[in-house]
Amino acid sequence: MKTWVAQLRKGLVEFSVLAALRHGEAYGYELLQRINRIEGLALTESTVYPLLARLTRDKLLTVRVAPSPAGPPRRYYRLTDEGQSHLNDMAGHWKQVQTGLDALLNGTGDRP
Amino acid sequence: MTWASTPHLTLDDAIQKRLDAHLDKVEKVLARDGATRGERRAITDELETQVRDMLVAEAAGGDLKPAHLDAVLKKLDPPDAYRKPAPGLGHPMLDKVAERVWPMNPAWPLGFCVLGWAVLVLSFLSGSPNTGGAFALNFVGLVFAIIYRKDELGRQGLLACGLSAFLLIFL
């Protein structure tokens, strides 16, 4: 994978995880599958699970623990109000960047 | 998927032992990186849940065999992937050096400190104390310790090399 693609993805990991939880709670592996179903957003467990722990510590996510017959209790993650606000902020910045880059690519940006 | 719809999965002792060994390795890497006990537990629980979900798919309704676990573990990141990236040193060139050095063992600073004192003691016994050499080795250890300062062993190395270098100034 090209370095800049890897760096771009690295910078978008937190945004991707928060965005994947926008429409409902999920446990770790479920969230990972939700993200990896989308082309171009390949993430792995060693990136996502520690990030979930950090986002929970930072109070951007809340956890609901539910028993599972298949192993340890499942931890369902959900956005907190603070997490939702952080995600909205990120989405706003993302749209600005996207619009700016589109303008540059299409040659419609301001010219000196 | 909700827990109610998850097929019941019982692992035999041999498979559970192999799975536990993998989870222990991940936990060890996380502990060395300073993750709290709660975070380590949360991360390894997530990983175990994933392995069990993947085992259900891998066995496809048949008997679960150690080969199924091997196949699942092969698809996962190795335990070392849970290591945090090297901390930034404030300059791209230093970060590049740190990136190359990081895969080495964070016990290096402590190793250099011990080596420094070994050089001092041996040279002292041979009649010509080499404090300069011992100081230089501690200095190298100090540089490694700064690179590894976010690692528990690295922090111990920082303390040991720092104290050592300080003491050697007075010898």
Short mmCIF file of C-alpha atoms in Angstrom, two decimals:
data_model
loop_
_atom_site.label_atom_id
_atom_site.label_comp_id
_atom_site.label_asym_id
_atom_site.label_seq_id
_atom_site.Cartn_x
_atom_site.Cartn_y
_atom_site.Cartn_z
CA MET A 1 0.00 0.00 0.00
CA LYS A 2 1.29 3.46 -0.84
CA THR A 3 2.57 5.41 2.17
CA TRP A 4 0.25 8.36 1.67
CA VAL A 5 -2.79 6.08 1.48
CA ALA A 6 -1.71 4.41 4.74
CA GLN A 7 -1.20 7.81 6.36
CA LEU A 8 -4.57 9.06 5.13
CA ARG A 9 -6.29 5.99 6.55
CA LYS A 10 -4.40 6.31 9.82
CA GLY A 11 -5.67 9.84 10.19
CA LEU A 12 -9.23 8.76 9.53
CA VAL A 13 -9.43 5.75 11.86
CA GLU A 14 -11.07 7.61 14.75
CA PHE A 15 -13.49 9.34 12.39
CA SER A 16 -14.40 5.99 10.76
CA VAL A 17 -15.03 4.27 14.10
CA LEU A 18 -17.21 7.11 15.43
CA ALA A 19 -19.08 7.35 12.12
CA ALA A 20 -19.72 3.59 12.12
CA LEU A 21 -21.45 3.98 15.49
CA ARG A 22 -23.61 6.88 14.35
CA HIS A 23 -26.56 4.69 13.46
CA GLY A 24 -26.48 2.33 16.41
CA GLU A 25 -24.46 0.42 18.95
CA ALA A 26 -22.20 -2.48 18.08
CA TYR A 27 -19.72 -4.81 19.77
CA GLY A 28 -16.08 -4.73 18.67
CA TYR A 29 -16.04 -7.39 15.96
CA GLU A 30 -19.44 -6.29 14.66
CA LEU A 31 -18.10 -2.74 14.33
CA LEU A 32 -14.96 -4.00 12.59
CA GLN A 33 -17.10 -5.90 10.06
CA ARG A 34 -19.34 -2.85 9.60
CA ILE A 35 -16.31 -0.75 8.66
CA ASN A 36 -14.59 -3.39 6.54
CA ARG A 37 -17.68 -3.92 4.39
CA ILE A 38 -16.92 -0.51 2.91
CA GLU A 39 -14.29 -0.51 0.21
CA GLY A 40 -11.24 1.60 1.01
CA LEU A 41 -11.74 1.51 4.79
CA ALA A 42 -9.87 -1.68 5.73
CA LEU A 43 -9.08 -1.63 9.46
CA THR A 44 -7.81 -4.42 11.65
CA GLU A 45 -8.54 -5.46 15.22
CA SER A 46 -5.19 -4.29 16.61
CA THR A 47 -6.13 -0.74 15.54
CA VAL A 48 -9.82 -0.73 16.40
CA TYR A 49 -9.97 -2.45 19.82
CA PRO A 50 -7.35 -0.28 21.55
CA LEU A 51 -9.04 2.77 19.97
CA LEU A 52 -12.42 1.69 21.41
CA ALA A 53 -10.77 1.48 24.83
CA ARG A 54 -9.31 4.98 24.42
CA LEU A 55 -12.55 6.53 23.14
CA THR A 56 -14.37 4.99 26.11
CA ARG A 57 -11.75 6.40 28.49
CA ASP A 58 -12.20 9.82 26.81
CA LYS A 59 -15.98 9.52 27.39
CA LEU A 60 -16.79 9.70 23.67
CA LEU A 61 -18.27 6.20 23.87
CA THR A 62 -20.28 4.38 26.48
CA VAL A 63 -20.30 0.61 26.96
CA ARG A 64 -23.17 -1.77 27.67
CA VAL A 65 -22.03 -5.24 28.70
CA ALA A 66 -24.31 -8.14 27.74
CA PRO A 67 -23.74 -11.83 28.47
CA SER A 68 -22.88 -14.09 25.55
CA PRO A 69 -23.20 -17.87 25.37
CA ALA A 70 -20.30 -17.92 22.89
CA GLY A 71 -17.61 -16.59 25.23
CA PRO A 72 -16.83 -13.52 27.34
CA PRO A 73 -19.56 -10.91 27.78
CA ARG A 74 -20.00 -8.70 24.74
CA ARG A 75 -19.29 -5.02 25.07
CA TYR A 76 -21.69 -2.91 23.02
CA TYR A 77 -20.33 0.56 22.25
CA ARG A 78 -22.51 3.62 21.72
CA LEU A 79 -21.77 7.30 21.10
CA THR A 80 -22.21 9.59 24.10
CA ASP A 81 -23.52 13.14 23.60
CA GLU A 82 -19.90 14.29 23.71
CA GLY A 83 -18.97 11.64 21.14
CA GLN A 84 -21.83 12.73 18.88
CA SER A 85 -20.71 16.35 19.12
CA HIS A 86 -17.08 15.35 18.39
CA LEU A 87 -18.25 13.34 15.37
CA ASN A 88 -20.30 16.29 14.06
CA ASP A 89 -17.23 18.47 14.43
CA MET A 90 -15.09 15.96 12.51
CA ALA A 91 -17.75 15.61 9.80
CA GLY A 92 -17.81 19.40 9.39
CA HIS A 93 -14.03 19.54 8.94
CA TRP A 94 -14.15 16.56 6.59
CA LYS A 95 -16.73 18.29 4.37
CA GLN A 96 -14.57 21.43 4.25
CA VAL A 97 -11.51 19.41 3.23
CA GLN A 98 -13.53 17.44 0.68
CA THR A 99 -15.04 20.59 -0.83
CA GLY A 100 -11.64 22.27 -0.96
CA LEU A 101 -9.97 19.32 -2.64
CA ASP A 102 -12.85 18.94 -5.12
CA ALA A 103 -12.46 22.60 -6.00
CA LEU A 104 -8.73 22.12 -6.60
CA LEU A 105 -9.25 18.95 -8.63
CA ASN A 106 -12.00 20.49 -10.75
CA GLY A 107 -10.09 23.73 -11.20
CA THR A 108 -12.90 25.76 -9.64
CA GLY A 109 -10.85 27.05 -6.68
CA ASP A 110 -10.02 30.73 -6.27
CA ARG A 111 -7.23 31.81 -8.59
CA PRO A 112 -4.83 34.66 -7.68
CA MET B 1 -25.88 -10.09 15.57
CA THR B 2 -27.18 -10.32 19.12
CA TRP B 3 -26.02 -12.76 21.75
CA ALA B 4 -29.35 -14.56 21.71
CA SER B 5 -28.79 -15.61 18.08
CA THR B 6 -25.18 -16.69 18.61
CA PRO B 7 -24.61 -20.44 18.43
CA HIS B 8 -23.35 -21.96 21.65
CA LEU B 9 -19.62 -22.54 21.37
CA THR B 10 -17.68 -24.78 23.71
CA LEU B 11 -13.95 -25.06 23.20
CA ASP B 12 -12.11 -28.17 24.32
CA ASP B 13 -9.20 -27.69 26.73
CA ALA B 14 -6.47 -27.91 24.08
CA ILE B 15 -8.06 -25.24 21.85
CA GLN B 16 -8.92 -22.99 24.80
CA LYS B 17 -5.31 -23.26 26.00
CA ARG B 18 -3.96 -22.20 22.60
CA LEU B 19 -6.42 -19.33 22.42
CA ASP B 20 -5.47 -18.23 25.95
CA ALA B 21 -1.78 -18.31 24.99
CA HIS B 22 -2.47 -15.94 22.08
CA LEU B 23 -4.56 -13.61 24.26
CA ASP B 24 -1.83 -13.64 26.95
CA LYS B 25 0.75 -12.53 24.37
CA VAL B 26 -1.49 -9.63 23.30
CA GLU B 27 -2.09 -8.67 26.93
CA LYS B 28 1.65 -8.71 27.61
CA VAL B 29 2.30 -6.29 24.72
CA LEU B 30 -0.51 -4.01 25.96
CA ALA B 31 0.83 -4.12 29.53
CA ARG B 32 4.31 -3.18 28.35
CA ASP B 33 2.77 -0.23 26.51
CA GLY B 34 1.14 1.00 29.71
CA ALA B 35 -2.51 0.01 29.07
CA THR B 36 -4.53 -0.19 32.29
CA ARG B 37 -5.84 -3.54 33.52
CA GLY B 38 -9.39 -2.56 32.51
CA GLU B 39 -8.30 -1.58 28.99
CA ARG B 40 -6.29 -4.79 28.58
CA ARG B 41 -9.28 -6.81 29.69
CA ALA B 42 -11.62 -4.92 27.33
CA ILE B 43 -9.28 -5.38 24.35
CA THR B 44 -8.60 -9.08 24.94
CA ASP B 45 -12.31 -9.74 25.56
CA GLU B 46 -13.08 -8.10 22.19
CA LEU B 47 -10.41 -10.22 20.57
CA GLU B 48 -11.70 -13.43 22.16
CA THR B 49 -15.22 -12.61 21.01
CA GLN B 50 -13.89 -12.10 17.47
CA VAL B 51 -11.95 -15.38 17.52
CA ARG B 52 -15.00 -17.27 18.73
CA ASP B 53 -17.24 -15.68 16.06
CA MET B 54 -14.64 -16.55 13.42
CA LEU B 55 -14.34 -20.11 14.75
CA VAL B 56 -18.08 -20.62 14.34
CA ALA B 57 -17.76 -19.54 10.70
CA GLU B 58 -14.54 -21.55 10.18
CA ALA B 59 -15.95 -24.81 11.55
CA ALA B 60 -19.17 -24.28 9.52
CA GLY B 61 -21.26 -26.40 11.85
CA GLY B 62 -18.73 -29.25 12.03
CA ASP B 63 -16.52 -30.34 14.93
CA LEU B 64 -14.09 -27.72 16.07
CA LYS B 65 -10.44 -28.74 15.60
CA PRO B 66 -7.13 -27.08 16.52
CA ALA B 67 -6.57 -26.51 12.78
CA HIS B 68 -9.63 -24.23 12.76
CA LEU B 69 -8.08 -22.10 15.48
CA ASP B 70 -4.77 -22.00 13.62
CA ALA B 71 -6.58 -20.80 10.50
CA VAL B 72 -8.36 -18.08 12.47
CA LEU B 73 -5.19 -16.91 14.26
CA LYS B 74 -3.42 -16.67 10.91
CA LYS B 75 -6.01 -14.16 9.75
CA LEU B 76 -5.49 -11.96 12.81
CA ASP B 77 -2.85 -9.33 13.52
CA PRO B 78 0.16 -10.71 15.43
CA PRO B 79 0.43 -9.69 19.12
CA ASP B 80 3.21 -7.21 18.28
CA ALA B 81 0.74 -5.23 16.14
CA TYR B 82 -0.83 -4.05 19.42
CA ARG B 83 2.36 -2.18 20.26
CA LYS B 84 1.90 1.59 20.14
CA PRO B 85 3.97 3.38 17.50
CA ALA B 86 7.19 4.97 18.69
CA PRO B 87 6.58 8.34 20.38
CA GLY B 88 7.44 11.39 18.35
CA LEU B 89 10.81 12.98 19.12
CA GLY B 90 9.97 16.38 17.67
CA HIS B 91 11.95 16.06 14.43
CA PRO B 92 11.11 13.97 11.34
CA MET B 93 14.68 12.65 11.06
CA LEU B 94 14.76 11.56 14.72
CA ASP B 95 11.32 9.98 14.28
CA LYS B 96 12.67 8.02 11.30
CA VAL B 97 15.59 6.75 13.39
CA ALA B 98 13.23 5.89 16.24
CA GLU B 99 10.97 4.01 13.82
CA ARG B 100 13.92 1.83 12.77
CA VAL B 101 15.08 1.33 16.34
CA TRP B 102 11.62 0.69 17.82
CA PRO B 103 11.28 -2.96 16.71
CA MET B 104 14.31 -3.73 18.85
CA ASN B 105 13.88 -4.63 22.48
CA PRO B 106 12.99 -1.85 24.95
CA ALA B 107 15.33 -3.58 27.43
CA TRP B 108 18.28 -2.07 25.49
CA PRO B 109 18.64 0.99 27.77
CA LEU B 110 18.91 -1.23 30.85
CA GLY B 111 21.34 -3.46 28.92
CA PHE B 112 23.62 -0.51 28.12
CA CYS B 113 23.49 0.65 31.73
CA VAL B 114 24.52 -2.80 33.01
CA LEU B 115 27.21 -3.05 30.31
CA GLY B 116 28.56 0.37 31.35
CA TRP B 117 28.92 -0.74 34.97
CA ALA B 118 30.44 -4.06 33.87
CA VAL B 119 33.08 -2.15 31.87
CA LEU B 120 33.78 0.07 34.89
CA VAL B 121 34.11 -2.85 37.35
CA LEU B 122 36.26 -4.95 34.98
CA SER B 123 38.52 -2.05 34.11
CA PHE B 124 38.77 -1.16 37.81
CA LEU B 125 39.82 -4.76 38.61
CA SER B 126 42.42 -4.65 35.85
CA GLY B 127 43.95 -1.56 37.42
CA SER B 128 42.93 1.21 35.00
CA PRO B 129 39.32 2.37 35.66
CA ASN B 130 37.57 3.30 32.41
CA THR B 131 34.93 5.79 33.57
CA GLY B 132 34.83 7.41 30.12
CA GLY B 133 33.78 4.14 28.45
CA ALA B 134 31.22 3.44 31.16
CA PHE B 135 29.81 6.96 30.79
CA ALA B 136 29.64 6.60 26.99
CA LEU B 137 27.69 3.31 27.29
CA ASN B 138 25.29 4.92 29.75
CA PHE B 139 24.86 7.85 27.41
CA VAL B 140 23.92 5.48 24.55
CA GLY B 141 21.51 3.76 26.98
CA LEU B 142 20.04 7.17 27.81
CA VAL B 143 19.40 7.87 24.11
CA PHE B 144 17.62 4.49 23.73
CA ALA B 145 15.70 5.17 26.95
CA ILE B 146 14.39 8.46 25.52
CA ILE B 147 13.17 6.59 22.43
CA TYR B 148 11.51 3.94 24.62
CA ARG B 149 10.27 6.33 27.30
CA LYS B 150 6.63 5.32 26.81
CA ASP B 151 7.46 1.69 27.55
CA GLU B 152 7.62 0.46 31.15
CA LEU B 153 11.08 -1.10 30.60
CA GLY B 154 12.18 2.03 28.74
CA ARG B 155 11.21 4.22 31.71
CA GLN B 156 13.16 1.96 34.06
CA GLY B 157 16.11 2.24 31.67
CA LEU B 158 15.77 6.03 31.66
CA LEU B 159 15.95 6.09 35.45
CA ALA B 160 18.86 3.63 35.60
CA CYS B 161 20.93 5.29 32.86
CA GLY B 162 20.19 8.78 34.18
CA LEU B 163 21.24 7.89 37.73
CA SER B 164 24.25 5.97 36.44
CA ALA B 165 25.47 8.79 34.24
CA PHE B 166 25.01 11.21 37.16
CA LEU B 167 27.06 8.96 39.48
CA LEU B 168 29.78 8.42 36.87
CA ILE B 169 30.31 12.18 36.59
CA PHE B 170 31.58 12.13 40.19
CA LEU B 171 33.87 9.10 39.73
#
